mmCIF file of C-alpha atoms and ligand atoms in Angstrom:
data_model
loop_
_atom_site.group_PDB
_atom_site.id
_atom_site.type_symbol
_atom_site.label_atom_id
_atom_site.label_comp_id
_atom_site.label_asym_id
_atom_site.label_seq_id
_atom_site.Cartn_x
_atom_site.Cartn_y
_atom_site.Cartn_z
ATOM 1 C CA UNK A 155 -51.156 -101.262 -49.036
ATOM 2 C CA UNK A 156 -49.498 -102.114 -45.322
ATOM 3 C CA UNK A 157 -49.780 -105.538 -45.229
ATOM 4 C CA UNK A 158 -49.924 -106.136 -41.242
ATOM 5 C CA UNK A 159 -53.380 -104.344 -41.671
ATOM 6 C CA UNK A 160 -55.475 -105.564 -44.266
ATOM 7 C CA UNK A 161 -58.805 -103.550 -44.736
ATOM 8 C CA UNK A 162 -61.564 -105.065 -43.127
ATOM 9 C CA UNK A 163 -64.552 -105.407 -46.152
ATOM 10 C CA UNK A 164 -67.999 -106.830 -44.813
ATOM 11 C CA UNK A 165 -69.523 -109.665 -47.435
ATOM 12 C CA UNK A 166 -73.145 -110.029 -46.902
ATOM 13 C CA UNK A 167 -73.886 -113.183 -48.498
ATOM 14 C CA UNK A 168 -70.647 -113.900 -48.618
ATOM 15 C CA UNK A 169 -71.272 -117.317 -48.827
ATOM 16 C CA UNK A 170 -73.470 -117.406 -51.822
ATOM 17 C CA UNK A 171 -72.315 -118.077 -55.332
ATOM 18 C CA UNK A 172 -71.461 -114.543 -55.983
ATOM 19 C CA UNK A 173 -70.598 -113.604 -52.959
ATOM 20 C CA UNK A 174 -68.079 -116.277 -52.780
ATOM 21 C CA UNK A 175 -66.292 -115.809 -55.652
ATOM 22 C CA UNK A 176 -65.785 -112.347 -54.510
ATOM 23 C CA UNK A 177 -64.090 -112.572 -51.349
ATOM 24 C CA UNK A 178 -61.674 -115.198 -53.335
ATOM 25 C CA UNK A 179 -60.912 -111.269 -55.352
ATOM 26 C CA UNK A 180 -60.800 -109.538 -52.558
ATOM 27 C CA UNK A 181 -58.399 -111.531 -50.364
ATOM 28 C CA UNK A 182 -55.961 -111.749 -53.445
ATOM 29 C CA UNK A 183 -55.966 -108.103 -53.670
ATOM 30 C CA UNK A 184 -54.717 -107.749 -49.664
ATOM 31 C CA UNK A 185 -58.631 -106.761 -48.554
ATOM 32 C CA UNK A 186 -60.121 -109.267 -45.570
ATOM 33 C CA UNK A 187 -63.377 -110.451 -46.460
ATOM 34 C CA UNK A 188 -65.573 -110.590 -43.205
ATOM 35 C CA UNK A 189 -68.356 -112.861 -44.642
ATOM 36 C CA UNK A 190 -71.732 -111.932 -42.907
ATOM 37 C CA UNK A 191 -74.757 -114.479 -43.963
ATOM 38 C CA UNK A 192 -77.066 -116.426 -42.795
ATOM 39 C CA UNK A 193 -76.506 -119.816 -44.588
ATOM 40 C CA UNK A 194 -79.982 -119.989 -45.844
ATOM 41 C CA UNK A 195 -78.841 -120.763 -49.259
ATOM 42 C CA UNK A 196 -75.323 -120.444 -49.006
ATOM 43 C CA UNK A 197 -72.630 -122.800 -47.574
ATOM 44 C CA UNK A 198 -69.776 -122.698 -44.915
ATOM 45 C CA UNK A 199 -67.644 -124.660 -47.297
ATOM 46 C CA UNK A 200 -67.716 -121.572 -49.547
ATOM 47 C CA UNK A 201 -66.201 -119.771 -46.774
ATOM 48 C CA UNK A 202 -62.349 -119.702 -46.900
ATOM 49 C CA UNK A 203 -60.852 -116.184 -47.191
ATOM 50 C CA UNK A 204 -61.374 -114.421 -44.279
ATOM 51 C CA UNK A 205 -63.655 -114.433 -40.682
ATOM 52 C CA UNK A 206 -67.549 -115.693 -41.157
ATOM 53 C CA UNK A 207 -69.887 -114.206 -39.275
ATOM 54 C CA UNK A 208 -73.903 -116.111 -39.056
ATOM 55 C CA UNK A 209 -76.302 -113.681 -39.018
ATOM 56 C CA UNK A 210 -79.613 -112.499 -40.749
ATOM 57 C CA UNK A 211 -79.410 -109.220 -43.337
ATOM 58 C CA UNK A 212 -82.238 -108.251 -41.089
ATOM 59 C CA UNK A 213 -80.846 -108.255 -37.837
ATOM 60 C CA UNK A 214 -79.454 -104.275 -37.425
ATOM 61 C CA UNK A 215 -77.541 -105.839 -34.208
ATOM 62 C CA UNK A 216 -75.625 -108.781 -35.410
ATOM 63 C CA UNK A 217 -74.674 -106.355 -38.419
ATOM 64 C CA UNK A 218 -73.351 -103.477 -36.134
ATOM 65 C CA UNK A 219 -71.525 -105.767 -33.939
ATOM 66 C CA UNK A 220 -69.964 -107.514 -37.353
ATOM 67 C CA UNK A 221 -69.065 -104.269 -38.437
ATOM 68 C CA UNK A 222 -67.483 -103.443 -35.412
ATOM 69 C CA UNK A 223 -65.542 -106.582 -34.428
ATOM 70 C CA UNK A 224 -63.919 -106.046 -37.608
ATOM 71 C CA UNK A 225 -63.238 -102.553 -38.311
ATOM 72 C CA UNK A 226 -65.452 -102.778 -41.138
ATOM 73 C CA UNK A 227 -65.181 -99.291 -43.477
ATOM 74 C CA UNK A 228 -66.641 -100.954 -46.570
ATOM 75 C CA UNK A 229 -69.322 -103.122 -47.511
ATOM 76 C CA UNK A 230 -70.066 -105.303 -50.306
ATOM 77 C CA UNK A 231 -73.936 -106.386 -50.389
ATOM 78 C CA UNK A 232 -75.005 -109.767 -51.761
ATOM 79 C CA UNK A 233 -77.080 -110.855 -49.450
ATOM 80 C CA UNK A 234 -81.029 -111.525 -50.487
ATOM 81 C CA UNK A 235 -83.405 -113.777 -52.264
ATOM 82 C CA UNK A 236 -82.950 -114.437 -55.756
ATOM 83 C CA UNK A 237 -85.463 -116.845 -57.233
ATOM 84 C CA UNK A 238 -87.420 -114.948 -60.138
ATOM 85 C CA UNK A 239 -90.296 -117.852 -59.934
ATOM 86 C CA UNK A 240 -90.138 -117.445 -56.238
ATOM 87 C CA UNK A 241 -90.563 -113.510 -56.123
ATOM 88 C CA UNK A 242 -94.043 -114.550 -58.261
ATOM 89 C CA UNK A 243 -95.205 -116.950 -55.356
ATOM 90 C CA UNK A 244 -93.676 -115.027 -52.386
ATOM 91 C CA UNK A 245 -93.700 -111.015 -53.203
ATOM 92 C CA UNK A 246 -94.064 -110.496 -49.479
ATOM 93 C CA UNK A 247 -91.021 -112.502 -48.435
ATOM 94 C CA UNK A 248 -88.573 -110.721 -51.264
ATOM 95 C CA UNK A 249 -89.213 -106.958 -50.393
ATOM 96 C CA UNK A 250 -89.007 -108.335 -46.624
ATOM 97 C CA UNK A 251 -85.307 -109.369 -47.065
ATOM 98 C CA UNK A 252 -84.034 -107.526 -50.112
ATOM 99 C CA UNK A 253 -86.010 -104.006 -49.667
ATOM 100 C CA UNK A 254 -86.343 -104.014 -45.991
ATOM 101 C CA UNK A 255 -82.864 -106.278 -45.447
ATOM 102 C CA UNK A 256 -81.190 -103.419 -47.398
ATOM 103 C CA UNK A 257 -82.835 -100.559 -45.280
ATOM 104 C CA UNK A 258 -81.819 -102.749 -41.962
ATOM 105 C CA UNK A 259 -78.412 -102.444 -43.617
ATOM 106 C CA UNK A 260 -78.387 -98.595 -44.766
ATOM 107 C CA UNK A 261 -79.370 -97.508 -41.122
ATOM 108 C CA UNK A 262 -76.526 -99.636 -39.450
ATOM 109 C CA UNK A 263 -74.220 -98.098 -42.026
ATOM 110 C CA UNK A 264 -74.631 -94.477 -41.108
ATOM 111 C CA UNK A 265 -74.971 -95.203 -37.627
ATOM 112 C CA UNK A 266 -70.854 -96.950 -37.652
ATOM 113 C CA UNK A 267 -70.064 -94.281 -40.572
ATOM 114 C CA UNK A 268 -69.258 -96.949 -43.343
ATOM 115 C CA UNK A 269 -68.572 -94.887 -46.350
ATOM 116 C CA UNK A 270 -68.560 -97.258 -49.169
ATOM 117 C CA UNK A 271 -71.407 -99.450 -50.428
ATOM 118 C CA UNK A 272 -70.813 -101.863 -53.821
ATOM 119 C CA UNK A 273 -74.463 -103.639 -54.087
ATOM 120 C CA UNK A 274 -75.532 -106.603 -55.687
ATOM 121 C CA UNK A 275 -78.109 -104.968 -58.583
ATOM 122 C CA UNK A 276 -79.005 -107.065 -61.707
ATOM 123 C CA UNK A 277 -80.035 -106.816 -65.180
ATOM 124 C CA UNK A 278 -83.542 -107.490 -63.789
ATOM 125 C CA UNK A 279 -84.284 -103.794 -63.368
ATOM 126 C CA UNK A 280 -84.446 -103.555 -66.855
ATOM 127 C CA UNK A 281 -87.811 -106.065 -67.606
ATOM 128 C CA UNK A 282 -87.667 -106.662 -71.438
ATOM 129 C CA UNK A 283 -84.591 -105.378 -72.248
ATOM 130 C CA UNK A 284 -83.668 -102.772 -74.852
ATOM 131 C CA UNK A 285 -86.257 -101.431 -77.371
ATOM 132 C CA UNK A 286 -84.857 -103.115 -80.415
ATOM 133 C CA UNK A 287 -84.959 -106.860 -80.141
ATOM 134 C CA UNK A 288 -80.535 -106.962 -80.668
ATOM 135 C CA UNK A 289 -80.020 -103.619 -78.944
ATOM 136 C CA UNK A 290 -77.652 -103.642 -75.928
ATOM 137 C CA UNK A 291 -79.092 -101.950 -73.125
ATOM 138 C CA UNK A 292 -76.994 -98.725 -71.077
ATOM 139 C CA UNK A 293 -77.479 -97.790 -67.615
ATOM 140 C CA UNK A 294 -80.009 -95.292 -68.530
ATOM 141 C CA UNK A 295 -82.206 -97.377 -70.430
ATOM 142 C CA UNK A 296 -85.976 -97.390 -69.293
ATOM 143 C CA UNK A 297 -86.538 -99.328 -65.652
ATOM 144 C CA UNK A 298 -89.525 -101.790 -66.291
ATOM 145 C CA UNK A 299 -88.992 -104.741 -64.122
ATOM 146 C CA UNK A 300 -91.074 -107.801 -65.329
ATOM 147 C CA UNK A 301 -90.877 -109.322 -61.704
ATOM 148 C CA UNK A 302 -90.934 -108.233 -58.029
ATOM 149 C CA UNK A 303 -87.274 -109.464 -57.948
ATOM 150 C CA UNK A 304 -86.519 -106.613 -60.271
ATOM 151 C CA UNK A 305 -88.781 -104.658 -58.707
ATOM 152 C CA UNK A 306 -86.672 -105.023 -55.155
ATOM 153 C CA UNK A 307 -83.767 -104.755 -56.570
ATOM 154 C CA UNK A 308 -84.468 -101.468 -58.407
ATOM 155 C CA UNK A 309 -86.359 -100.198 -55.036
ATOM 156 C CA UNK A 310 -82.992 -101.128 -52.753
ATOM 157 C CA UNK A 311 -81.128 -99.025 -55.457
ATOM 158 C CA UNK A 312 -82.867 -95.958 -55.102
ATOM 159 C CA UNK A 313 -83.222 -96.592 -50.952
ATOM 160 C CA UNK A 314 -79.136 -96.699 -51.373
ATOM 161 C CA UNK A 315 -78.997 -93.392 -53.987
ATOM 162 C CA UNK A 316 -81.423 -91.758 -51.609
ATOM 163 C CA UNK A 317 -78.853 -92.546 -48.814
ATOM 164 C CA UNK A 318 -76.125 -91.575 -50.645
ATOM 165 C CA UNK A 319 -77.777 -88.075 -51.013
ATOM 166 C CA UNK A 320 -78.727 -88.133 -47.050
ATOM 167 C CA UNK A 321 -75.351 -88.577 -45.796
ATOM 168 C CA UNK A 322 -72.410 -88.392 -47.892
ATOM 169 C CA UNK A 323 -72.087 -92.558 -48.564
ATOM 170 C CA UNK A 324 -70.624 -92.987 -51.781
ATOM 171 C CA UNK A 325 -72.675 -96.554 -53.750
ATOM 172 C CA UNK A 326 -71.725 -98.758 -57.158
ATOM 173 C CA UNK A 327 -74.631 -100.963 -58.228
ATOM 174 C CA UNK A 328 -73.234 -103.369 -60.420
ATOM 175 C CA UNK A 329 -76.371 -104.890 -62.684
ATOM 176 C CA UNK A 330 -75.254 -108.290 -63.491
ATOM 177 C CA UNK A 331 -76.056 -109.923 -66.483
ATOM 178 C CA UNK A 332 -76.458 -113.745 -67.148
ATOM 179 C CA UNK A 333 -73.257 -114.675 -63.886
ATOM 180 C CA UNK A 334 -71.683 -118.439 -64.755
ATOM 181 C CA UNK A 335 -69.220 -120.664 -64.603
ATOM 182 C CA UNK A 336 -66.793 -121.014 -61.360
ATOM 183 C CA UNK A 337 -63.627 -120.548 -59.960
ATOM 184 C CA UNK A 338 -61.038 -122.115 -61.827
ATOM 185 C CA UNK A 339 -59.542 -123.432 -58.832
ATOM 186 C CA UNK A 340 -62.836 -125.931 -58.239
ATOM 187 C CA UNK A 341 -63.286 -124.929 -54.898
ATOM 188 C CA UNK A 342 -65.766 -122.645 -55.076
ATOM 189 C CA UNK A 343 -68.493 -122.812 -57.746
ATOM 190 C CA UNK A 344 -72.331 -122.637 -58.644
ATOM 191 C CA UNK A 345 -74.566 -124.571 -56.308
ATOM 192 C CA UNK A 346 -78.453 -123.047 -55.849
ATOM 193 C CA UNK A 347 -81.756 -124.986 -55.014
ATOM 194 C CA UNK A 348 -83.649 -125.386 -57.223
ATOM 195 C CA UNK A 349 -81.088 -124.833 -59.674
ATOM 196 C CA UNK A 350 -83.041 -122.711 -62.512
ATOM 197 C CA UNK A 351 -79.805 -121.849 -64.914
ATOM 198 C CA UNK A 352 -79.117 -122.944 -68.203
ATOM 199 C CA UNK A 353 -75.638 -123.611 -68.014
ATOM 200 C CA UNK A 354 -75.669 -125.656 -65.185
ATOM 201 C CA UNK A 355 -78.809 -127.766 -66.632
ATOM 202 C CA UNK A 356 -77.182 -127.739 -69.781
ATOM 203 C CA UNK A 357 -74.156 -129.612 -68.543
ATOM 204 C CA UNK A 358 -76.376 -131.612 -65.808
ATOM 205 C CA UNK A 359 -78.330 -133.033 -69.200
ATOM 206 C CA UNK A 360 -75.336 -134.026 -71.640
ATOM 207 C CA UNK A 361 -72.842 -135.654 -68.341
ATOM 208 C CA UNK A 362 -76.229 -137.879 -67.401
ATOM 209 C CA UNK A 363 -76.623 -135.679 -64.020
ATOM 210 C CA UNK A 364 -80.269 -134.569 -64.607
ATOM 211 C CA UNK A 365 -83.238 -134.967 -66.623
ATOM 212 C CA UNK A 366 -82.556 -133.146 -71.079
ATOM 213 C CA UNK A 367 -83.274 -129.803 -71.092
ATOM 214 C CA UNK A 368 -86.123 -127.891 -72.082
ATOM 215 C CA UNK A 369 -84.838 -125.023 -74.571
ATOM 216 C CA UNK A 370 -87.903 -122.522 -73.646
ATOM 217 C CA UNK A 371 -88.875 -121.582 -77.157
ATOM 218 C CA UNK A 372 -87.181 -121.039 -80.821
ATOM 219 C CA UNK A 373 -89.399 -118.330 -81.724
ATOM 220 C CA UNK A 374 -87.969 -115.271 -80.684
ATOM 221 C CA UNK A 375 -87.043 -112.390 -83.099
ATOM 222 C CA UNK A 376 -83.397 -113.377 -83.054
ATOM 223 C CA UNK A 377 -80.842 -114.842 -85.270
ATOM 224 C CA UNK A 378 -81.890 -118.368 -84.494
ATOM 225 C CA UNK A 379 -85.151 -117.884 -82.774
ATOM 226 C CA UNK A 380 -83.444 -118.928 -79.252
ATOM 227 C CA UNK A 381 -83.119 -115.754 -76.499
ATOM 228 C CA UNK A 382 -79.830 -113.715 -76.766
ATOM 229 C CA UNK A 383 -77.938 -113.707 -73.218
ATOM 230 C CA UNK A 384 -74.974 -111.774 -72.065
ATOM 231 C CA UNK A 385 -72.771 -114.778 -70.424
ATOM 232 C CA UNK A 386 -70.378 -113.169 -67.927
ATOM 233 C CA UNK A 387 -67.793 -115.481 -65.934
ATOM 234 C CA UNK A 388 -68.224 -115.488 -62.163
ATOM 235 C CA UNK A 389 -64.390 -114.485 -61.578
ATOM 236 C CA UNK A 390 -64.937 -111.566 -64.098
ATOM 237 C CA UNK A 391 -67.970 -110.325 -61.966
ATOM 238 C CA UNK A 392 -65.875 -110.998 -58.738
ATOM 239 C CA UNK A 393 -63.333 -108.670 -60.362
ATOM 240 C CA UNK A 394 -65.894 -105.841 -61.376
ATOM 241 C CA UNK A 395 -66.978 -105.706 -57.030
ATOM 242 C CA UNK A 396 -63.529 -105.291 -55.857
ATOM 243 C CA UNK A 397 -62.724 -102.887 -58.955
ATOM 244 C CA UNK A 398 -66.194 -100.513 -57.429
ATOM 245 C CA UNK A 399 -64.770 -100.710 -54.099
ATOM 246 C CA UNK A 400 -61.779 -99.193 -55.198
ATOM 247 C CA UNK A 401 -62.734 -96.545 -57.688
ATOM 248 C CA UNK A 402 -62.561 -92.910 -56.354
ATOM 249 C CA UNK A 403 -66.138 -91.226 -55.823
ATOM 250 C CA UNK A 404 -67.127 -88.069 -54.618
ATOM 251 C CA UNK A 405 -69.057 -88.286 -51.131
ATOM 252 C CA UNK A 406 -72.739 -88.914 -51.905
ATOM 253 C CA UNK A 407 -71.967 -90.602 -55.486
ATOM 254 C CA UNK A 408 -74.122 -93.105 -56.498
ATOM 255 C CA UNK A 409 -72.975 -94.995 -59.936
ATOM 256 C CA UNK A 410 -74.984 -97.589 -61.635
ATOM 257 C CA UNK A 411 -72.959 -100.257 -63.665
ATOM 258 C CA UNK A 412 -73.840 -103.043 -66.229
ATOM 259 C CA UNK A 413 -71.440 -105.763 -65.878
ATOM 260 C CA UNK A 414 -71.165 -107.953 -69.144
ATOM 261 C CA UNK A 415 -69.514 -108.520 -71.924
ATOM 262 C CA UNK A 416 -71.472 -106.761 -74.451
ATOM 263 C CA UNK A 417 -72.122 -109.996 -76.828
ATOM 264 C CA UNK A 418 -75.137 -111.954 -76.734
ATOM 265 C CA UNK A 419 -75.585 -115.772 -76.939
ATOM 266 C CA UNK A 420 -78.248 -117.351 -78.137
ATOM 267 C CA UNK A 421 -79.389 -120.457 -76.084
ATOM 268 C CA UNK A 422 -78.667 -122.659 -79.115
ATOM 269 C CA UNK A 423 -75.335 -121.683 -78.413
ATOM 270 C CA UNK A 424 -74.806 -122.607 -75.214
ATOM 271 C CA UNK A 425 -76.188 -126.022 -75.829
ATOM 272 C CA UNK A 426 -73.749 -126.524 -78.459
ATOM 273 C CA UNK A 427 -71.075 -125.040 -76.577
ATOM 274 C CA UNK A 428 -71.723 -127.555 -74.122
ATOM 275 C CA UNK A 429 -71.823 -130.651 -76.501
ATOM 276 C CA UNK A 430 -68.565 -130.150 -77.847
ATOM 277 C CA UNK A 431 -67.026 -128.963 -74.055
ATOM 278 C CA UNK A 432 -69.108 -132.829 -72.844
ATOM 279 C CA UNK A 433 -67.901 -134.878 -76.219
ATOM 280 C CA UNK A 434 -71.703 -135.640 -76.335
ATOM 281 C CA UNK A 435 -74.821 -133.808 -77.499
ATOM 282 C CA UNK A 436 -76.821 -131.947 -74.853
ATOM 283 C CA UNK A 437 -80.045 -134.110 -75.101
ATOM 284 C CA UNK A 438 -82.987 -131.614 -75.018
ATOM 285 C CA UNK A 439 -86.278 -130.429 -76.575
ATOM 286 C CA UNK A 440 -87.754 -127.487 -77.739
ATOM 287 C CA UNK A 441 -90.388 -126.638 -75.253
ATOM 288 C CA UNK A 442 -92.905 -123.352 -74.724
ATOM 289 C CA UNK A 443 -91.053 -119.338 -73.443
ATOM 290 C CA UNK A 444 -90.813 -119.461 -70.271
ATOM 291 C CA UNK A 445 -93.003 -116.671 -68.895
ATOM 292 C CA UNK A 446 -91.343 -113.264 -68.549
ATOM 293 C CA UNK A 447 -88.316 -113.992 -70.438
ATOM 294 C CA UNK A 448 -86.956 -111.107 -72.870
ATOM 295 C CA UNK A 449 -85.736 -112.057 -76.244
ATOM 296 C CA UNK A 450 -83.010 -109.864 -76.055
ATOM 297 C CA UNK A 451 -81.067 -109.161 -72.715
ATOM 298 C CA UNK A 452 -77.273 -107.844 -73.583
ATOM 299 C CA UNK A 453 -74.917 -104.906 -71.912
ATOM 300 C CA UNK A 454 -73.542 -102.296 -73.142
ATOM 301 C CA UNK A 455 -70.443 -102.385 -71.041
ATOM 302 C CA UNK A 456 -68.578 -99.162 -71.521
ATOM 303 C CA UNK A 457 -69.645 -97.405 -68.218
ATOM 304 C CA UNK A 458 -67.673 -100.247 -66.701
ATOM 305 C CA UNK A 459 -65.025 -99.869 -68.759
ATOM 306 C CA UNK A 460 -64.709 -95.554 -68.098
ATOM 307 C CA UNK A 461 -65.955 -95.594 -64.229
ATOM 308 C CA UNK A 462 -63.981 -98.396 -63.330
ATOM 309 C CA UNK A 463 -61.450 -99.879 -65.836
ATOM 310 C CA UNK A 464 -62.922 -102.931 -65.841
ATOM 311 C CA UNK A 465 -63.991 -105.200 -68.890
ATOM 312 C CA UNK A 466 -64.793 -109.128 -69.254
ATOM 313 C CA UNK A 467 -61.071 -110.878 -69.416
ATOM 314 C CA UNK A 468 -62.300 -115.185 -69.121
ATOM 315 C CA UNK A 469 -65.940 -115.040 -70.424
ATOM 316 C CA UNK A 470 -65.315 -116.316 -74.183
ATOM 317 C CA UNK A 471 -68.175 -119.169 -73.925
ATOM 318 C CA UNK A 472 -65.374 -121.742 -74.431
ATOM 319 C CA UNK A 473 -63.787 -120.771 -71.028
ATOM 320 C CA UNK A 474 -67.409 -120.093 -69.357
ATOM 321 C CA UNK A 475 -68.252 -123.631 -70.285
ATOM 322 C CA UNK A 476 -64.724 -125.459 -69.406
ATOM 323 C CA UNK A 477 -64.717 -123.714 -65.647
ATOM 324 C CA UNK A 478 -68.621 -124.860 -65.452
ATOM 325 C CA UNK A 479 -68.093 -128.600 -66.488
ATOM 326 C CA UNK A 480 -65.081 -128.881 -64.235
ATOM 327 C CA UNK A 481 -67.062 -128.114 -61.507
ATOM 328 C CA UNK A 482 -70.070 -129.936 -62.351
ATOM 329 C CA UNK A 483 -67.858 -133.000 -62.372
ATOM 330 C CA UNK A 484 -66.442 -132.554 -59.439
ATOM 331 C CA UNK A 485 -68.242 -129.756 -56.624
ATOM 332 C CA UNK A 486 -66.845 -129.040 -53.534
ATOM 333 C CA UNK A 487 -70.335 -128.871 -51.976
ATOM 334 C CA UNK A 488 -73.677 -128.355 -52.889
ATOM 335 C CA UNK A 489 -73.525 -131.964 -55.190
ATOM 336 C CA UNK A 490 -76.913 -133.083 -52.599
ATOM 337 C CA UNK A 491 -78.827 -130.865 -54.497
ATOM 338 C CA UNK A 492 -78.944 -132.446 -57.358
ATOM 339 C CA UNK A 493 -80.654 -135.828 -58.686
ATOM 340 C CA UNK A 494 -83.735 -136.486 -56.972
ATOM 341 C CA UNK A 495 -81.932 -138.781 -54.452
ATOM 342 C CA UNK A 496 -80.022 -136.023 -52.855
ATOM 343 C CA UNK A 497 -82.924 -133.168 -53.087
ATOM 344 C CA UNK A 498 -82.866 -130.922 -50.663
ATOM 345 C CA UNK A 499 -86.131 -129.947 -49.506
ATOM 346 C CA UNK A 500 -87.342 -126.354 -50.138
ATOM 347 C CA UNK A 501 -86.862 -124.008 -47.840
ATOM 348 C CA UNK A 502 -90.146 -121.563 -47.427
ATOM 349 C CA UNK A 503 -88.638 -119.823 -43.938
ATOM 350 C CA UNK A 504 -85.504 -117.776 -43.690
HETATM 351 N N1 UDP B 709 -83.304 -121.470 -70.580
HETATM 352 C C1 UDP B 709 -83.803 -122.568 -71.287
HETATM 353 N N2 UDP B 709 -84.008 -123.732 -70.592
HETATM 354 C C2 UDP B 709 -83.748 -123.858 -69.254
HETATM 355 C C3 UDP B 709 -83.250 -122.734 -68.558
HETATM 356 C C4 UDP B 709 -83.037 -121.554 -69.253
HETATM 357 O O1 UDP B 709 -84.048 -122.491 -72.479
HETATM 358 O O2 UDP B 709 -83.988 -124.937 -68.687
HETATM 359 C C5 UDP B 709 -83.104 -120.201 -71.306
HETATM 360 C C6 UDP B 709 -83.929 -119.044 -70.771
HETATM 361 O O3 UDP B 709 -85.180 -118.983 -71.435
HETATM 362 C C7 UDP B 709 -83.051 -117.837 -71.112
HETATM 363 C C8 UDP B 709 -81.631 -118.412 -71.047
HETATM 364 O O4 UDP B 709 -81.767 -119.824 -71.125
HETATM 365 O O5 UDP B 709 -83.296 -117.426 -72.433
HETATM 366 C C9 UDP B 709 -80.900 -118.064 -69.769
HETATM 367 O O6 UDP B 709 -81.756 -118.409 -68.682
HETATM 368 P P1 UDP B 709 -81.232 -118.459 -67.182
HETATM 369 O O7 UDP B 709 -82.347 -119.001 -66.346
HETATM 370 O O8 UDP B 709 -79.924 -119.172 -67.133
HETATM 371 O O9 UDP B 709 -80.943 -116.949 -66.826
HETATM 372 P P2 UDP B 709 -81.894 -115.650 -66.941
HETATM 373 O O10 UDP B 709 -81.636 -115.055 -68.282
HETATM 374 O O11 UDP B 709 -83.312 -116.087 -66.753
HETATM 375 O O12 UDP B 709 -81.403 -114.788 -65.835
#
């Protein structure tokens, strides 16, 4: 790669967890990161590798003139709402930015002939998961999403395989499993409001950050009656989006791509995991499911692994939970949102 010109790659929602995480990959693999968001729920401080750019995902002007300051040939697409709960409340507001963001998007894409398009898909798509309780789940497993998040993400997918057909763009969409931890480095990590995770609440219970945790039910048909999650480190994901911007693709390819690690961990687990990481037990009940949630929800990664010689290198639990505590302790931004001191109030408007 000449290293006077560093390709130009446009980060919508660049600043988000995510998003951030993957500009760190892209910027130590000689790429530029142009981050394009509109700091709704992301944060400046996240932005270190590359130009920023504030603008809305629905804004087809900002976009072309972001793409065209910069040179911008490829685009990496995080930006959009991502609140399960939320998409219940607020179906409206979620196909407005993530269905009607991405179409915004498309448009300005084939207009400034950008041929490359890695999107920001998720596990979602899938609803329940596989058909056996312990069964991983392949890209071609049944679409069923049990929310109108997974419903827009499944509906942007097909808008982008649609446009890959139209025109000759070539699309990954990487389906994220359960995304944790953080950067090793500490400066970039998980921050969201309201944060809904287990990990996160997990550690926020045991270092005397937040209120126990609620384990939302034991009486699933798994091993130890907790759900099975595939756990996949943010750095490994961050890997997986520059590894799909690279691959070689026909014109008019569209690839769909699990990204996990193929093992599922029960949320017993996790809160164990996090005891021993702590040096304290997580303190935490066993409360009712937690409406909508899947017993089972665990990759099969080999597509990954063939299309683009990628598989999970730093997502043993251990690791997951060392890079999450460290940041927990100590995060760069984002520590407001937590406690009820600090609280942040909701945002409804965009
Ligand atoms: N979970 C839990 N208590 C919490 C948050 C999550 O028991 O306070 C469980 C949840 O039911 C699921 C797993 O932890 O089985 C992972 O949930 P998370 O919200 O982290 O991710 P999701 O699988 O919903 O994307």
């Amino acid at each position: 790669m000449d290293r006077g010109k560093k390709p130009s790659v446009l980060v919508t929602g660049g600043a988000g967890y995510i998003g951030a995480h993957t500009a760190k990959a892209l910027h130590e693999r000689g790429f530029r990161p142009v981050v394009y968001d509109n700091l709704n729920s992301g944060f400046r401080e996240a932005v270190r590798w590359g130009p920023f750019v504030h603008g809305d995902i629905r804004d087809p002007v900002a976009l072309g003139e972001a793409i065209e300051a910069h040179g911008v040939k490829s685009v990496i697409h995080f930006a959009g709402l991502i609140e399960v709960g939320r998409s219940v409340t607020h179906p409206d507001l979620f196909w407005d930015v993530n269905v009607s963001g991405t179409t915004t998007l498309l448009t300005v894409l084939r207009e400034r002939a950008v041929g490359r398009l890695v999107f920001s898909s998720s596990a979602a798509v899938y609803g329940q998961g596989a058909r056996g309780a312990l069964e991983t789940i392949a890209e071609t497993a049944e679409k069923a999403p049990a929310s109108p998040y997974g419903d827009t993400k499944l509906a942007a997918e097909w808008l982008i395989q649609a446009q890959c057909r139209a025109y000759g763009l070539s699309a990954v969409a990487l389906r994220y499993f359960n995304a944790a931890a953080a950067d090793p480095s500490g400066v970039i990590g998980e921050a969201h409001e309201p944060e809904t995770h287990l990990i996160p609440l997990a550690i926020a219970a045991a270092i005397g950050d937040g209120r126990p945790l609620t384990v939302f039910g034991r009486d699933f048909e798994t091993p130890d009656g907790t759900c099975l999650r595939d756990y996949i480190h943010v750095s490994d994901l961050a890997a997986a989006h520059v590894a799909a911007l690279e691959v070689d693709l026909a014109a008019g390819a569209f690839e769909p791509v699990n990204v996990g690690t193929g093992e599922g961990r029960s949320v017993s687990e996790v809160v164990e995991a996090v005891g021993r990481a702590v040096g304290r037990p997580v303190p935490h009940s066993v409360g009712a499911r937690r409406a909508g949630d899947p017993p089972s929800l665990v990759a099969d990664p080999r597509r990954a692994q063939d299309l683009l010689g990628w598989s999970a290198q730093r997502s043993a639990l251990e690791d997951i939970v060392a890079d999450a505590l460290r940041w927990e302790r100590n995060p760069a931004y984002g520590s407001g949102l937590r406690g009820s001191a600090g609280r942040r109030k909701s945002k409804l408007t965009l």
